[in-house]
Short mmCIF file of C-alpha atoms in Angstrom, two decimals:
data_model
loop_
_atom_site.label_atom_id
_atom_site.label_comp_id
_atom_site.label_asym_id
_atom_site.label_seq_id
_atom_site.Cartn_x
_atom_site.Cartn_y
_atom_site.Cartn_z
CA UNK A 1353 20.62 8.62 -2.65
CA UNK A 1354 18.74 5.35 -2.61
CA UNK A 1355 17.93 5.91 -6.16
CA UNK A 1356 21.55 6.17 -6.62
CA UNK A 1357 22.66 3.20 -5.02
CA UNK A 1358 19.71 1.01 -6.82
CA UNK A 1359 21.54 2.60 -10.34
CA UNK A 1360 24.84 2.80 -9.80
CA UNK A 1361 25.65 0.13 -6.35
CA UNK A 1362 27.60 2.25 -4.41
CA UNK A 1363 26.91 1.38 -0.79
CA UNK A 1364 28.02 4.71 0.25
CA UNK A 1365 24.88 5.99 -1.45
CA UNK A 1366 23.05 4.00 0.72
CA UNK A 1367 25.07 4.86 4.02
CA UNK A 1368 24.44 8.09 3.73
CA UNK A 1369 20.59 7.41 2.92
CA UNK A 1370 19.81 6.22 5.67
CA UNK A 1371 22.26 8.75 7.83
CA UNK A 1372 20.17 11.29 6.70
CA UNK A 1373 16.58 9.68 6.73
CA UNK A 1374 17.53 8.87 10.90
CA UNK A 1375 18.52 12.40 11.14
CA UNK A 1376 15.24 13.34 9.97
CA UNK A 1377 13.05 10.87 12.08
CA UNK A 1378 15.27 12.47 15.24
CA UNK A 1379 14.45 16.22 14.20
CA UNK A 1380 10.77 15.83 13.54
CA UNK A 1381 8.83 16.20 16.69
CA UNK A 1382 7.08 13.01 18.20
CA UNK A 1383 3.59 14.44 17.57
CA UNK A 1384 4.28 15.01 13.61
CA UNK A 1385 2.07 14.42 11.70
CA UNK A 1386 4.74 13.02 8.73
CA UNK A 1387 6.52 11.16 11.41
CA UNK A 1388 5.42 7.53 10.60
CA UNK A 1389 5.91 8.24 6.89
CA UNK A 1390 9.45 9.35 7.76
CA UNK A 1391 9.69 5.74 10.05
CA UNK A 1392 8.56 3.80 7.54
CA UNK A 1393 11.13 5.34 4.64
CA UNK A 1394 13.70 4.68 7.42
CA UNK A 1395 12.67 1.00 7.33
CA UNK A 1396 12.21 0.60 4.02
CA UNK A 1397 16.02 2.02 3.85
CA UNK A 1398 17.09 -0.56 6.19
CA UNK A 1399 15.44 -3.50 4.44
CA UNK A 1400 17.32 -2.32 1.46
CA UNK A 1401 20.56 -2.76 3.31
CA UNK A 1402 19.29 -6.00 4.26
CA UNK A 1403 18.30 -7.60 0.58
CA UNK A 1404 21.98 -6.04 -0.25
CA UNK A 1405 25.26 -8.13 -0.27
CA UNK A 1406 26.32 -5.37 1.92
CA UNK A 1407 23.79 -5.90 4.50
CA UNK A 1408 24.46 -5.33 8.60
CA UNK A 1409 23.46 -7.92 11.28
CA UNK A 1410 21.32 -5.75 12.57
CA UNK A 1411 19.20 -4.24 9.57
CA UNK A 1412 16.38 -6.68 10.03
CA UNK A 1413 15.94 -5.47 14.09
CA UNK A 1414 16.50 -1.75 13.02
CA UNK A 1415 13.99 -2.07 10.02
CA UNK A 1416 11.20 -3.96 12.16
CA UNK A 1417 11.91 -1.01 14.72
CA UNK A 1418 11.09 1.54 12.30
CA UNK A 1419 7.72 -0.07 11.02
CA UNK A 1420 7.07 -0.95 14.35
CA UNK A 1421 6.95 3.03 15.19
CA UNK A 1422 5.64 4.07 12.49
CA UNK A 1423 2.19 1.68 12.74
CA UNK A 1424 1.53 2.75 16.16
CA UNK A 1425 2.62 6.60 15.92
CA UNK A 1426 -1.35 7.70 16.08
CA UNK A 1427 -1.11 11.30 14.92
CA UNK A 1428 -0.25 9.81 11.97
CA UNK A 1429 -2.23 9.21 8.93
CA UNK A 1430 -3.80 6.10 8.61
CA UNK A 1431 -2.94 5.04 5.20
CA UNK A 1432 0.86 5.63 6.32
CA UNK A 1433 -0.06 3.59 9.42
CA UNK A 1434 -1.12 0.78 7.79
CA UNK A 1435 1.40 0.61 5.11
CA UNK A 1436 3.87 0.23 8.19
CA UNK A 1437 2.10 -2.26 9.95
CA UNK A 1438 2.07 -4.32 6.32
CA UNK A 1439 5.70 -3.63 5.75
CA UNK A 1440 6.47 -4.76 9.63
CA UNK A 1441 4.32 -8.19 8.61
CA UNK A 1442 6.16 -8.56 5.53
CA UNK A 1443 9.49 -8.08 7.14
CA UNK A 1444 8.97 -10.36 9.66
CA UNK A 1445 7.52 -13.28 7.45
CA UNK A 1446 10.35 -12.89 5.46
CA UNK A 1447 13.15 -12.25 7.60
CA UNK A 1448 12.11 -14.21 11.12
CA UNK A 1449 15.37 -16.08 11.46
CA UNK A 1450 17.53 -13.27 11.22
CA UNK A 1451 15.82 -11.19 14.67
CA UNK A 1452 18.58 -11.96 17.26
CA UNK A 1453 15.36 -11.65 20.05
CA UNK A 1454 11.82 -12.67 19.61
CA UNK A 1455 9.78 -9.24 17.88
CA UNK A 1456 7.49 -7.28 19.75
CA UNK A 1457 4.67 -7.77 17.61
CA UNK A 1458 3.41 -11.65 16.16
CA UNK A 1459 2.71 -11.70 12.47
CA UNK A 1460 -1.03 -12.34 13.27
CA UNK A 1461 -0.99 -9.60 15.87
CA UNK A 1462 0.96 -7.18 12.71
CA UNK A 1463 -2.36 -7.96 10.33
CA UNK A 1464 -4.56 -7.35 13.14
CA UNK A 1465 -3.49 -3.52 13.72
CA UNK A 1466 -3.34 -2.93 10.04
CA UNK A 1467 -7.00 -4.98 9.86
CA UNK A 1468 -8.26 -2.72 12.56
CA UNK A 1469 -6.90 0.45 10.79
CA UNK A 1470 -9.37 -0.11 7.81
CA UNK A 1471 -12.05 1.70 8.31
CA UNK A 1472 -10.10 4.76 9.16
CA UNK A 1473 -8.11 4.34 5.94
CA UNK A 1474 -12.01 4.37 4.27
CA UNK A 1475 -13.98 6.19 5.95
CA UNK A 1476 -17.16 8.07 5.43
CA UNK A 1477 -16.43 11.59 5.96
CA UNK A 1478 -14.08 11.29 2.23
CA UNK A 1479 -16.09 11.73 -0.79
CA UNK A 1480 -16.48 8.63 -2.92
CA UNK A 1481 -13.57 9.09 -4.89
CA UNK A 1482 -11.05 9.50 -2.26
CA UNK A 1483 -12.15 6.97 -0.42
CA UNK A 1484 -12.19 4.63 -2.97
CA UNK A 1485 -8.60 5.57 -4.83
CA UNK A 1486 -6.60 2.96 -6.28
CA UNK A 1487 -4.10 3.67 -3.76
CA UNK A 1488 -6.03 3.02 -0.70
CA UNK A 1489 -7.95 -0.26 -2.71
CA UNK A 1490 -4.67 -1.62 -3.43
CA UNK A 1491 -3.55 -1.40 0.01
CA UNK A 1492 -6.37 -2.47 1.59
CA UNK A 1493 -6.46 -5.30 -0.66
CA UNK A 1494 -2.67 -6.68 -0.30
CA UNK A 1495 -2.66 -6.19 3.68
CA UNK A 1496 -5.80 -8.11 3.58
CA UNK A 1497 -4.91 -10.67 1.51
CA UNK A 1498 -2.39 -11.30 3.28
CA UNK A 1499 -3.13 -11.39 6.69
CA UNK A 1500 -5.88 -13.91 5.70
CA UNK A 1501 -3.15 -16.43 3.84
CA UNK A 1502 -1.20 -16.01 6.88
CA UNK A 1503 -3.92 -16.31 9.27
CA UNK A 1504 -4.43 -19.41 6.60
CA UNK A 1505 -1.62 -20.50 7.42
CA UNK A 1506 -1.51 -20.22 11.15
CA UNK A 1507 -4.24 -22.52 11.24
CA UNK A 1508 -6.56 -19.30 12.63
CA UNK A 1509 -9.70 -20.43 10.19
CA UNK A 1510 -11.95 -18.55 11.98
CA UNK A 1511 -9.64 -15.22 12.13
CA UNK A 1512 -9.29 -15.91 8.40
CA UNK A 1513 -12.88 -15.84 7.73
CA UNK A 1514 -12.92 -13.02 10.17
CA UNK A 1515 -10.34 -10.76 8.63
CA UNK A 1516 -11.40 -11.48 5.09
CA UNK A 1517 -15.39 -10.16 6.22
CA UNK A 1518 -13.78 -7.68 7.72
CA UNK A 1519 -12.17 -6.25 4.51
CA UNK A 1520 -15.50 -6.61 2.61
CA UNK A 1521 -17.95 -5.46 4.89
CA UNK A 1522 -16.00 -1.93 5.22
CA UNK A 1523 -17.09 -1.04 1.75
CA UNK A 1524 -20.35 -2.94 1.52
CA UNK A 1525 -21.19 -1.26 4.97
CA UNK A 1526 -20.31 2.61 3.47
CA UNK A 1527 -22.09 1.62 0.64
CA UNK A 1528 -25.59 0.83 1.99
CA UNK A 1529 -25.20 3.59 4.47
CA UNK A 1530 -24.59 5.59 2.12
CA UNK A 1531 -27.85 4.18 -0.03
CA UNK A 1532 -30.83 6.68 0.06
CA UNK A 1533 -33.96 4.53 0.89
CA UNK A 1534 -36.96 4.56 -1.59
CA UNK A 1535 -39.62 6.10 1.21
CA UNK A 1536 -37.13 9.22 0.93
#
């Protein structure tokens, strides 16, 4: 349906997108594992709406909401968790003047869930190549790139240089764990 409506423009598409995306979030358990990949279609549905000329007041609020859930549902995977959390700090650097009430979450505090979701995302009990997939590289690498410009930007130098160590030493730290020594 939102392929549809990307193709064709029908906002009916779209309607019913989302219709049915919230009526799965509401019939998947709390605990689900899937749930915060569900959420964060939902949102991503929403912002659609939003970047549309057919766009509601409250898409921006509804979206945020979504992401919101999605970053902090913790049975969730982590990847999925951390794509939220980037997608709620997108959202809201984008869109801040359109929230009718103050969000829940700063954009600094946004980066600093997804930051602290890193080493889960990489971890050491994947083998080398799935912890080290383009997938997970490239979103490890946009969410911290960009909470460091906004950190940056913020004036938070030191959370900057903070976040941006943060994102390096995760793989240099696997890395020389994972490093047999010469005595061996």
């Amino acid at each position: 349906l939102q392929l549809r409506f990307e193709r064709v423009g029908d906002v009916t598409d779209l309607e019913e997108a989302i219709r049915c995306s919230t009526r799965s979030v509401e019939l998947l358990p709390e605990n689900h594992p899937r749930r915060a990949a569900m959420l964060r279609l939902l949102g991503l549905l929403f912002e659609t709406r939003l970047c549309s000329p057919h766009a509601h007041v409250d898409d921006a609020t509804h979206a945020m909401e979504a992401f919101l859930e999605a970053m902090q549902h913790r049975t969730s995977h982590p990847l999925e968790r951390l794509r939220a959390s980037s997608l709620y700090a997108d959202l809201l650097a984008e869109f801040f003047s359109l929230l009718p009430v103050s969000p829940p979450l700063s954009l600094l505090e946004a980066y600093q869930h997804a930051i602290d979701l890193i080493p889960q995302c990489i971890w050491l009990g994947n083998d080398v190549r799935g912890r080290y997939t383009s997938e997970e590289l490239r979103a490890v690498t946009k969410v911290v790139g960009d909470a460091v410009a906004a950190a940056i930007t913020a004036g938070e130098y030191c959370r900057a240089f903070e976040w941006l160590e943060t994102g390096r030493a995760v793989v240099w730290s696997q890395v020389l764990q994972l490093r047999t020594p010469v005595d061996d």
